[in-house]
Coordinates of C-alpha atoms in Angstrom, one line a residue:
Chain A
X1 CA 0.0 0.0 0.0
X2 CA 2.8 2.7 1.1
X3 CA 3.8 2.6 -2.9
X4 CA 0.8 4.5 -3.7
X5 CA 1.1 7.4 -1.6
X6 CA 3.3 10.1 -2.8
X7 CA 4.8 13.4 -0.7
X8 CA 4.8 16.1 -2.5
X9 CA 6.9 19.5 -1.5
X10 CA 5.4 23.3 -3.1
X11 CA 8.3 25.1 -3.3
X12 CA 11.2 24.1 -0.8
X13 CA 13.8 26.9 -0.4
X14 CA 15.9 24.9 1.9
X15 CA 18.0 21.9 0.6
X16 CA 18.7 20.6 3.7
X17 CA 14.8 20.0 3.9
X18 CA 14.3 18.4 0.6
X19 CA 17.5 15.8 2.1
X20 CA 15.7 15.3 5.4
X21 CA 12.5 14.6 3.9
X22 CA 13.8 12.2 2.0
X23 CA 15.4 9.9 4.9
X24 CA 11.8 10.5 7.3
X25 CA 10.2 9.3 4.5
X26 CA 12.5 6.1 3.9
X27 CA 12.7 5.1 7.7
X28 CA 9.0 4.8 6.8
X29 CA 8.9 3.2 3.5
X30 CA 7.7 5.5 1.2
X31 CA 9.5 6.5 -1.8
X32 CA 7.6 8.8 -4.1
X33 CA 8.8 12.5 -3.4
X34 CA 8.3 15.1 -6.1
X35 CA 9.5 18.5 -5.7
X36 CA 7.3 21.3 -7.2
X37 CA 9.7 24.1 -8.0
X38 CA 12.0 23.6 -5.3
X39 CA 14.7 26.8 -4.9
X40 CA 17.8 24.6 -4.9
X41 CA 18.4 20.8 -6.6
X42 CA 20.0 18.8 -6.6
X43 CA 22.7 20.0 -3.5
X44 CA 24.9 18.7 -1.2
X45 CA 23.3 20.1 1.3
X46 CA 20.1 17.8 1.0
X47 CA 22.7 14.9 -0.6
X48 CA 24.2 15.0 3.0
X49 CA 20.7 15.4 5.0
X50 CA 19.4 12.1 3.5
X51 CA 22.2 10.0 4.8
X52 CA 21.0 6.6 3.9
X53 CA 18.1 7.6 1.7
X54 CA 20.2 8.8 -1.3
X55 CA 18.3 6.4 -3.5
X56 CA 14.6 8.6 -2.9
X57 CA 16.3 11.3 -2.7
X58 CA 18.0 11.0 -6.3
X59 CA 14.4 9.3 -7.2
X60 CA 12.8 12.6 -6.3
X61 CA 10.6 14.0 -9.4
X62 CA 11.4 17.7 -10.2
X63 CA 7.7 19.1 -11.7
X64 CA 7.1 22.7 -12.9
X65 CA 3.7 22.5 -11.3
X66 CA 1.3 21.4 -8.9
X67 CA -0.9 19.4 -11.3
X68 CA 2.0 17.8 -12.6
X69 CA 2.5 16.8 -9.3
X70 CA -0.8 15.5 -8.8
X71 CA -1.0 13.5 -11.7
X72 CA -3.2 10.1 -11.4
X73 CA -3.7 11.2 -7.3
X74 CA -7.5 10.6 -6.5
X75 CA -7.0 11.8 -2.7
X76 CA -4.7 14.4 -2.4
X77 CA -4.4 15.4 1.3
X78 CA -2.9 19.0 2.1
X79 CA -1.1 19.4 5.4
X80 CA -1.9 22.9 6.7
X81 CA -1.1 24.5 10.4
X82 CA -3.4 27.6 9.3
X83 CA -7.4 27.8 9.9
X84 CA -8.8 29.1 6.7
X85 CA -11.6 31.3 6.3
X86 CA -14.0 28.8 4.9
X87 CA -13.4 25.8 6.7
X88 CA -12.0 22.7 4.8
X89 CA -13.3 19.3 5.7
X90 CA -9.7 18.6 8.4
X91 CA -8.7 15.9 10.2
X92 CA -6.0 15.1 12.7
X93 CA -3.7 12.5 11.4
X94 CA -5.5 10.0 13.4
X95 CA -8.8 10.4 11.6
X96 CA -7.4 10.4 8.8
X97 CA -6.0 6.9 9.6
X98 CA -9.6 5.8 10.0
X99 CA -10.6 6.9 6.7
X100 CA -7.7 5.4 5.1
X101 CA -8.1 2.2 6.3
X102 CA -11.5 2.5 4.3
X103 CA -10.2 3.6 1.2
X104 CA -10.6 1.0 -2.3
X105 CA -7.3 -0.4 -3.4
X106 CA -6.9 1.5 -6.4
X107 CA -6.9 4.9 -4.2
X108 CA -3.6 6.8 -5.4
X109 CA -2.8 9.3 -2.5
X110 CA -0.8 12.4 -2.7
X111 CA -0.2 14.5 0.3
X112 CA 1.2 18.6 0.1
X113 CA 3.6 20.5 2.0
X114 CA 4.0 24.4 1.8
X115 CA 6.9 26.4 2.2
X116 CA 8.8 27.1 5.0
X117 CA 7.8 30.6 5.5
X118 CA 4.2 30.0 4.9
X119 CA 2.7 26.5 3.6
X120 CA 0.1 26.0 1.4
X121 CA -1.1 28.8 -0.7
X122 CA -5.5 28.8 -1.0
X123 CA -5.3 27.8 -4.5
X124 CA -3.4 24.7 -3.3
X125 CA -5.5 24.0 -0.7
X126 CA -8.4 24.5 -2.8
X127 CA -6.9 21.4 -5.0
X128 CA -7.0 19.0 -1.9
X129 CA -9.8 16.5 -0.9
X130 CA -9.2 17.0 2.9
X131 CA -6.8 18.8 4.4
X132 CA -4.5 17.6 7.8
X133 CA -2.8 19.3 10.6
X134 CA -0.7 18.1 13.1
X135 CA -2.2 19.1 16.8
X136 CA 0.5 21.0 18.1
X137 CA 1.6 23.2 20.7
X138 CA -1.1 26.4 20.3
X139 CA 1.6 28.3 21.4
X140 CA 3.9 27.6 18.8
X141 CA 3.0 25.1 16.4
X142 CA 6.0 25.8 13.8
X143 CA 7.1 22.2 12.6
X144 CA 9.5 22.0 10.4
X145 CA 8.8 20.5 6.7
X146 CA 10.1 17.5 7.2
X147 CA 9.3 16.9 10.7
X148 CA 6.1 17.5 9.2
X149 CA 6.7 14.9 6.6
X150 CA 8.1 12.5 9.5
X151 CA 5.1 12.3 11.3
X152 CA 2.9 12.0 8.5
X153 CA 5.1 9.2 6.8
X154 CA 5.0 7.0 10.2
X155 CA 1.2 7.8 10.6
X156 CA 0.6 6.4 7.0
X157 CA 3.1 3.7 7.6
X158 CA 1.0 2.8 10.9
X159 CA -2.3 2.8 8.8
X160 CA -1.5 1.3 5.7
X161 CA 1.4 -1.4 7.2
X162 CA 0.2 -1.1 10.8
X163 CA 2.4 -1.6 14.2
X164 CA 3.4 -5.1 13.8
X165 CA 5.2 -5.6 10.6
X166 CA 8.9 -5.0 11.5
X167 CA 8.6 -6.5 15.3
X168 CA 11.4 -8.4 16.4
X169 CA 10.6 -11.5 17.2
X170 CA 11.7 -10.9 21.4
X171 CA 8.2 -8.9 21.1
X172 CA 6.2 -12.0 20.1
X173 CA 6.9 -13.2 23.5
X174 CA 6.0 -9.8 25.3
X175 CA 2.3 -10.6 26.4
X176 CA 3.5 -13.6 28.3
X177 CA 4.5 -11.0 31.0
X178 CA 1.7 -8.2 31.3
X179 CA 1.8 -6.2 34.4
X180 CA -1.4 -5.9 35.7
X181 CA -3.4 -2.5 36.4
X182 CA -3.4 -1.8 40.1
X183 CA -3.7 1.0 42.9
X184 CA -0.6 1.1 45.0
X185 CA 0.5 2.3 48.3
X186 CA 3.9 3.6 48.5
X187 CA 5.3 6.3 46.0
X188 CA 7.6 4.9 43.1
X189 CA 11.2 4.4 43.9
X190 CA 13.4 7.0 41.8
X191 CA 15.5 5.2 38.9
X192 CA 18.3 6.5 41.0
X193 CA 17.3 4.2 44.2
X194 CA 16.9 1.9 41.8
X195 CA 20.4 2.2 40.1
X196 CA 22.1 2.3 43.4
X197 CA 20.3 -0.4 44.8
X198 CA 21.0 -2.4 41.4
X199 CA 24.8 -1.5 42.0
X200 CA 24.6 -2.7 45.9
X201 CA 23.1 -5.8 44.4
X202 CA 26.2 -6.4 42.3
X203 CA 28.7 -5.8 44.9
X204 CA 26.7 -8.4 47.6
X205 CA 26.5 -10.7 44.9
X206 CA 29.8 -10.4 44.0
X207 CA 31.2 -10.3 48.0
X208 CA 28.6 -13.4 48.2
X209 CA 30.5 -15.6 45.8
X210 CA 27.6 -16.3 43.3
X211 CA 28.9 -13.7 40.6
X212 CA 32.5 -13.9 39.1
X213 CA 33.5 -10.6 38.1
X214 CA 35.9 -11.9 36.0
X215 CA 32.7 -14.0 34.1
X216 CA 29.6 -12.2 35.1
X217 CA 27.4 -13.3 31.9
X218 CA 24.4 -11.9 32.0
X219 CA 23.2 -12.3 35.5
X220 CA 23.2 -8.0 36.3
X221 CA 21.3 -8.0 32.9
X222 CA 18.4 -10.1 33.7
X223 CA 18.4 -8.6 37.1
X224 CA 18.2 -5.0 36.0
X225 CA 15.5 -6.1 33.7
X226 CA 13.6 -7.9 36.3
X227 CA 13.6 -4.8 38.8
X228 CA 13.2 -1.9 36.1
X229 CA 10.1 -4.1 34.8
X230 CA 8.8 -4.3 37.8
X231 CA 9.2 -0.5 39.2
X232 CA 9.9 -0.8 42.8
X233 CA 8.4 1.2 45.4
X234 CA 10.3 3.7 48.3
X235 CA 9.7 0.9 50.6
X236 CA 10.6 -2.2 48.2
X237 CA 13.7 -0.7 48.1
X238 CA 14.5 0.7 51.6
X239 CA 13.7 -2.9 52.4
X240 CA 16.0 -4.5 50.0
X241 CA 18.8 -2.1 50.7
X242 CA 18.4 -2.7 54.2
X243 CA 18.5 -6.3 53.9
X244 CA 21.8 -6.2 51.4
X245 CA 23.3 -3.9 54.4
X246 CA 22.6 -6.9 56.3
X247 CA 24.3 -9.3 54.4
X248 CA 27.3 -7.2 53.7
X249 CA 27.7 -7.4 57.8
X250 CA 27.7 -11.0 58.1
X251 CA 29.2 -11.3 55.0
X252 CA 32.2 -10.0 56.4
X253 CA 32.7 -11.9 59.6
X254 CA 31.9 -11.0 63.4
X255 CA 34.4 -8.3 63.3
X256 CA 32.6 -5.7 61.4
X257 CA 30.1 -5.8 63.5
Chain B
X1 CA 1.4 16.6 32.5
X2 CA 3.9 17.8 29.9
X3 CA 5.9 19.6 32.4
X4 CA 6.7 16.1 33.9
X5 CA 7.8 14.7 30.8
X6 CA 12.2 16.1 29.8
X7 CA 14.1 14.5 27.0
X8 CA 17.2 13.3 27.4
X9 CA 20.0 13.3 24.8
X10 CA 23.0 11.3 25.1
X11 CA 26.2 12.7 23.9
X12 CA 24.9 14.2 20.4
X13 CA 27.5 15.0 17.5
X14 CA 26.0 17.1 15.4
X15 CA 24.6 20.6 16.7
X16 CA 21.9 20.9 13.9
X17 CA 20.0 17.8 15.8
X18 CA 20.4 19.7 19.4
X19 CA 18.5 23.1 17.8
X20 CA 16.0 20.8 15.5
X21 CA 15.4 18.4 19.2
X22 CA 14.0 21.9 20.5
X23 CA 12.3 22.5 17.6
X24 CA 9.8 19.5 17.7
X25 CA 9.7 19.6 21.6
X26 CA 8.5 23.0 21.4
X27 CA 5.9 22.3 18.9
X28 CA 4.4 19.4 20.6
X29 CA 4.3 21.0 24.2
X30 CA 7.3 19.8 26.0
X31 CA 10.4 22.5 27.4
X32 CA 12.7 20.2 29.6
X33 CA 15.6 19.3 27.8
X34 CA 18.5 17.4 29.1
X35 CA 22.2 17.1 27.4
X36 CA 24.7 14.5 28.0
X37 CA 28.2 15.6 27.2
X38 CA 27.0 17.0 23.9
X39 CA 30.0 17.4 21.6
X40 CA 29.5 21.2 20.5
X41 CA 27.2 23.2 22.7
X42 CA 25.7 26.2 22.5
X43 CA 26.3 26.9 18.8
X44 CA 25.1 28.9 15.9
X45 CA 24.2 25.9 14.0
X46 CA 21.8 24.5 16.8
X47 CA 20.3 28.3 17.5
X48 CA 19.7 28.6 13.1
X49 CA 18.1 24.8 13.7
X50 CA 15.7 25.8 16.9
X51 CA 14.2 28.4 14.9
X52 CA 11.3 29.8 17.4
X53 CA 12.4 27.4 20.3
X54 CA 15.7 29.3 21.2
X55 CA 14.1 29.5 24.9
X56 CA 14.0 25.8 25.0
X57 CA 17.3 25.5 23.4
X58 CA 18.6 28.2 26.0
X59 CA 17.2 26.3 29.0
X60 CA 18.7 23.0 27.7
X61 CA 21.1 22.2 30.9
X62 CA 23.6 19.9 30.3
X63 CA 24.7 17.2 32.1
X64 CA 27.8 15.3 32.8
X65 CA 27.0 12.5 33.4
X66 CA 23.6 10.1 32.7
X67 CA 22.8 10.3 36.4
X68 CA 23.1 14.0 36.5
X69 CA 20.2 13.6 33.3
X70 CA 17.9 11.5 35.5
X71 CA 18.0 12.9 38.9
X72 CA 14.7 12.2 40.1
X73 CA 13.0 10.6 37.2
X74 CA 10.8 7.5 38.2
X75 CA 10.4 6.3 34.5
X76 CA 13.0 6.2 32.4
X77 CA 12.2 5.0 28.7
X78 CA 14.8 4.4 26.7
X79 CA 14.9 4.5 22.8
X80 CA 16.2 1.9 20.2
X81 CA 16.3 0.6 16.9
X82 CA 17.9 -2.6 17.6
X83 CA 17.6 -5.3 19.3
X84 CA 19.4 -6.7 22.3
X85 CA 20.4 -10.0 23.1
X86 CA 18.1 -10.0 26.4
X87 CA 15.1 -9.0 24.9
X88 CA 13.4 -6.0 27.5
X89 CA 10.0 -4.6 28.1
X90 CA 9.8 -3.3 24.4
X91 CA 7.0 -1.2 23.7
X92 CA 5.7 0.9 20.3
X93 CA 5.2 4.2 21.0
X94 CA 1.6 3.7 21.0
X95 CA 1.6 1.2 23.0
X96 CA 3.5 3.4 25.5
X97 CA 0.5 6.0 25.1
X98 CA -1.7 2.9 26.6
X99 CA 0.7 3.0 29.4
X100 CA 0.9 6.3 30.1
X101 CA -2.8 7.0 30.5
X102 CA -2.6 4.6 34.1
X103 CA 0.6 6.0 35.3
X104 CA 0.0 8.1 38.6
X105 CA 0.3 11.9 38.9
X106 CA 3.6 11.9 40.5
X107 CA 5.5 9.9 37.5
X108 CA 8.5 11.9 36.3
X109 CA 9.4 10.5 32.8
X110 CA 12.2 10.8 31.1
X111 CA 13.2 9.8 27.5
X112 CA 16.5 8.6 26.3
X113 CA 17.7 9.2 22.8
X114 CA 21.0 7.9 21.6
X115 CA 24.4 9.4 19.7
X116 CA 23.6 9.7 16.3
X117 CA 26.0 6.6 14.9
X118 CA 25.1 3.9 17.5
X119 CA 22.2 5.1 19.9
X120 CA 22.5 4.2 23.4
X121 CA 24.8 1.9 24.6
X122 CA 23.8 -1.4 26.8
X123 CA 24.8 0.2 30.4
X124 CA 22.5 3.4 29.3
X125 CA 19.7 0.9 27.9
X126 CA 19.6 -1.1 31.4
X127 CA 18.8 1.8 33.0
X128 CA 15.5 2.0 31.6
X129 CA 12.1 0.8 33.1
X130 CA 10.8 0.3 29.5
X131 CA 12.4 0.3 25.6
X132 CA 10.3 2.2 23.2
X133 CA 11.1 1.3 19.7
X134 CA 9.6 3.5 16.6
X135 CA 8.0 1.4 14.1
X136 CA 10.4 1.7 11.0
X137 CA 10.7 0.5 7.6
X138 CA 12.9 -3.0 8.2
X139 CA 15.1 -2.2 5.1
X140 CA 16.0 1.3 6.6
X141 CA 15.2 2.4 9.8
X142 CA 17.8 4.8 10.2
X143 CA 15.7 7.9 12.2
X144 CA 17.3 11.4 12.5
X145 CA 17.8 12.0 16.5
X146 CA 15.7 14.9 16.2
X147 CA 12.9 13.3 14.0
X148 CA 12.6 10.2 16.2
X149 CA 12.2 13.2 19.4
X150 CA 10.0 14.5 17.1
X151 CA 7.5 11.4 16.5
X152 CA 7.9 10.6 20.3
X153 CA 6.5 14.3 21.3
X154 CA 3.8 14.0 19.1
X155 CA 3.1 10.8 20.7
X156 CA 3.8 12.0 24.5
X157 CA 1.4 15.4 23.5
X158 CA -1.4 12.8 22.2
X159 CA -1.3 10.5 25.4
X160 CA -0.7 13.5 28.2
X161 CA -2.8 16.2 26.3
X162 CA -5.4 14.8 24.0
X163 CA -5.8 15.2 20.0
X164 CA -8.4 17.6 20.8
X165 CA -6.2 21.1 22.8
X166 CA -5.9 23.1 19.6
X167 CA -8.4 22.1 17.2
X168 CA -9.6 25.3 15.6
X169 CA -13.4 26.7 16.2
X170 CA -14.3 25.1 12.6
X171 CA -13.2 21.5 13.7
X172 CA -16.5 21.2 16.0
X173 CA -18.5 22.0 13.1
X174 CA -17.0 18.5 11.5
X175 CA -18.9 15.8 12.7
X176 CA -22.5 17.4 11.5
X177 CA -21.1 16.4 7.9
X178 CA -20.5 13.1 7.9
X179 CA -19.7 11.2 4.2
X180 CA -21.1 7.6 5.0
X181 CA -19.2 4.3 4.6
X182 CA -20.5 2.7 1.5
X183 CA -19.5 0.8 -2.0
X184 CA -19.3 2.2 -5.4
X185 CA -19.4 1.2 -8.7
X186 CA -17.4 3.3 -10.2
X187 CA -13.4 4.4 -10.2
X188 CA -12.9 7.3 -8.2
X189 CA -11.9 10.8 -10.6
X190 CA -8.5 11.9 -10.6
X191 CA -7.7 15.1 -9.1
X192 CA -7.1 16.6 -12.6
X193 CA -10.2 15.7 -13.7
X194 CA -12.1 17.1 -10.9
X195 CA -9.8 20.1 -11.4
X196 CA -10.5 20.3 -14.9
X197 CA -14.3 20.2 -13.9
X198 CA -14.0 22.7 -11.8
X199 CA -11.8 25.2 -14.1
X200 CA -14.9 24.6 -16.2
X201 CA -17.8 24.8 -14.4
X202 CA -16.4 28.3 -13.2
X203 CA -16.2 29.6 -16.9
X204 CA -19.9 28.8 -17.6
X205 CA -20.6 30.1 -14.0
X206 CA -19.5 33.8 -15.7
X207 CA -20.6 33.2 -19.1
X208 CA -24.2 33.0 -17.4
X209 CA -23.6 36.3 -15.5
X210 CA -24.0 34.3 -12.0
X211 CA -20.3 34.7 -11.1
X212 CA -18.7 38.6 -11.4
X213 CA -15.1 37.7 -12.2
X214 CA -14.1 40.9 -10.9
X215 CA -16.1 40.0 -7.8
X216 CA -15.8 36.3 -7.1
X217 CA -16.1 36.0 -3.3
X218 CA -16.2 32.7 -2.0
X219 CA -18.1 31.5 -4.6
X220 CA -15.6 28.9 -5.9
X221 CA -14.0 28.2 -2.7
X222 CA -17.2 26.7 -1.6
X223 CA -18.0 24.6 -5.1
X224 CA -14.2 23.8 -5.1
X225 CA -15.2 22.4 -1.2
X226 CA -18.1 20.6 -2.2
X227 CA -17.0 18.7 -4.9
X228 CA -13.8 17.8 -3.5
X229 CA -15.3 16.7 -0.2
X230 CA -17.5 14.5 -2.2
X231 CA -14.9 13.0 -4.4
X232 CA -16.9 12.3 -7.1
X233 CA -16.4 9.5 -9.6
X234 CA -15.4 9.5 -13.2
X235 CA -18.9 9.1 -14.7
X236 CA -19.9 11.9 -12.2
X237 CA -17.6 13.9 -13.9
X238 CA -18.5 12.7 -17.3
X239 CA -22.3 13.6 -17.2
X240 CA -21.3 16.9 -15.1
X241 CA -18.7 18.4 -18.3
X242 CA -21.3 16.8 -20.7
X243 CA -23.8 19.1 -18.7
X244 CA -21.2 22.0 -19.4
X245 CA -20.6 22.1 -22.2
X246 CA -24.2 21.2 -23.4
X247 CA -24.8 25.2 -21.7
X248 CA -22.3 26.6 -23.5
X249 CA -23.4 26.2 -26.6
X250 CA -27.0 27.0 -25.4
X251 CA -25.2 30.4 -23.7
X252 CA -23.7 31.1 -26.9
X253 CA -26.5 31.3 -28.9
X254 CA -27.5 29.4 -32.1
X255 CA -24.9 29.9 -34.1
X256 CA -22.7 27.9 -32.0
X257 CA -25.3 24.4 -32.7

């Protein structure tokens, strides 16, 4: 499915964009970028942005104009941070999710970003079916370009390929070990207690005999994983710490005492 | 909640990726940011990046070590691409957002996010509660620093604030025009057809004297809005030019038959 959506950028004026957009969309799987009258391309500048994504990058389609940037789209989705006067049917990326997940398989989608400086012009806008925009801080809700491409890249590649298709195979066995919900009575230990009780562990175990420091394996691993997981309380701890103090005392023969 | 939320990055290289980490936290909400050992800090590079975030980026405090980064966090989540050898609690960001929504007032969270070449290294990694891994494409899953801080503030801002802070007045007016679920029998139009529909419908719109080019209001805008929003197929389009064209030959008089 991701190999019929297309990102399409209206007049980029920085390279380094054009290059970053390139790699966001790669980590996610897409591949079709077309650049409508970007300022600057090909550059360096965006060669060196797109790290590993050279191949979209290069792929990229340079068009004159929009339409030819649209051409064959039957949903063309334009991202926009700006309220317009007449309101535009607009979704959160979310929604939009749910709608795609409805669409027929022949649906070809093609999805706009503005400029920099100021997005979408009306007349672009006016070409889309829906438009998009990202909830953001109302305060500032600036994203850059590509970020903006980023998060609409993954939220495509979450509705079209969903969460699961990349898992490694560890996560298969994750629901074997839920946590259940639950009200609890002392407040959460910081990962600091946690970290130095973890490193008082060590020592005890080591002082004990049980762990070789020369060959420790994995045992700290699974025992860091086993308390982290498990998100000890102020008390848990105090109690386990006071216990290791214990042990350190005998451990150590009747003349520390 | 998204003052209890600081992102932590781990002895970043490149400048750019400090400013752009501001950036994306600023858009989605979040201010606390935490720098390991950064290579180059402050920097022009990093303040060109931040853009309208320079006041996050100038209340970025760094940190020498890890510890100094997590002083009294009691959920650490790490970040990572790979996979270890002792699989961990390994959530998607979604999933996370699940999480979240149970965790207790008093949770301080904190977000790891690794050196640009090789993330975070095993001893950082074990001192997380939980893994968060970005759903990536399995071919190249190579994410920026800041665009994977990026998709993980969008994700905290969804989970601690809600899709729903900013949506603009016209967004409440959405659901009272619902476009039903349903199949169809024919293909969907392009977008250059329905363009080429509309160029059209707007020329015999003036040729009867309803639409005053030199005073179009929003006219167009709201035909342009109701067509696109209704998507309409090819034979849709087909009768509707047919339609046209049939009234401008009747606009144009007899001679024109």
């Amino acid at each position: 499915m991701l190999d019929k959506v297309r990102m399409v950028m209206v007049e980029t004026t920085h390279p380094g964009n054009i290059g970053a957009a390139a790699r966001a969309m790669k980590t996610m799987g897409l591949s079709d970028l077309r650049l409508v009258a970007p300022k600057i391309h090909p550059s360096a500048e965006a060669t060196a942005r797109a790290s590993g994504a050279g191949d979209v990058l290069a792929a990229a389609r340079v068009c004159e104009t929009l339409d030819e940037a649209l051409e064959g789209a039957t949903l063309v989705i334009g991202t926009s941070a700006r309220q317009r006067r007449i309101p535009w049917p607009c979704l959160t990326p979310r929604q939009l999710t749910a709608q795609l997940a409805r669409e027929p398989e022949d649906t070809r989608i093609a999805v706009l970003f503005g400029r920099e400086d100021r997005g979408l012009t009306n007349d672009e806008l006016h070409r889309c079916n829906l438009h998009v925009s990202v909830p953001t801080n109302p305060d500032y809700g600036v994203l850059n370009v590509a970020s903006a491409i980023q998060l609409m890249a993954y939220e495509l590649r979450l509705a079209l390929v969903g969460e699961d298709a990349d898992l490694p195979e560890a996560r298969s066995r994750r629901e074997q070990m839920p946590l259940p919900e639950m009200f609890w009575d002392e407040p959460a230990a910081s990962n600091q207690a946690v970290q130095q009780f973890l490193d008082h562990l060590q020592r005890v175990m080591e002082d004990s005999g049980f762990l070789d420091p020369e060959q420790p394996g994995q045992v700290m691993t699974r025992m860091r994983r086993l308390f982290l997981r498990a998100r000890p309380d102020k008390m848990e701890i105090s109690i386990l710490r006071g216990t290791l103090v214990a042990l350190e005392k005998r451990l150590r023969g009747p003349d520390s005492r």
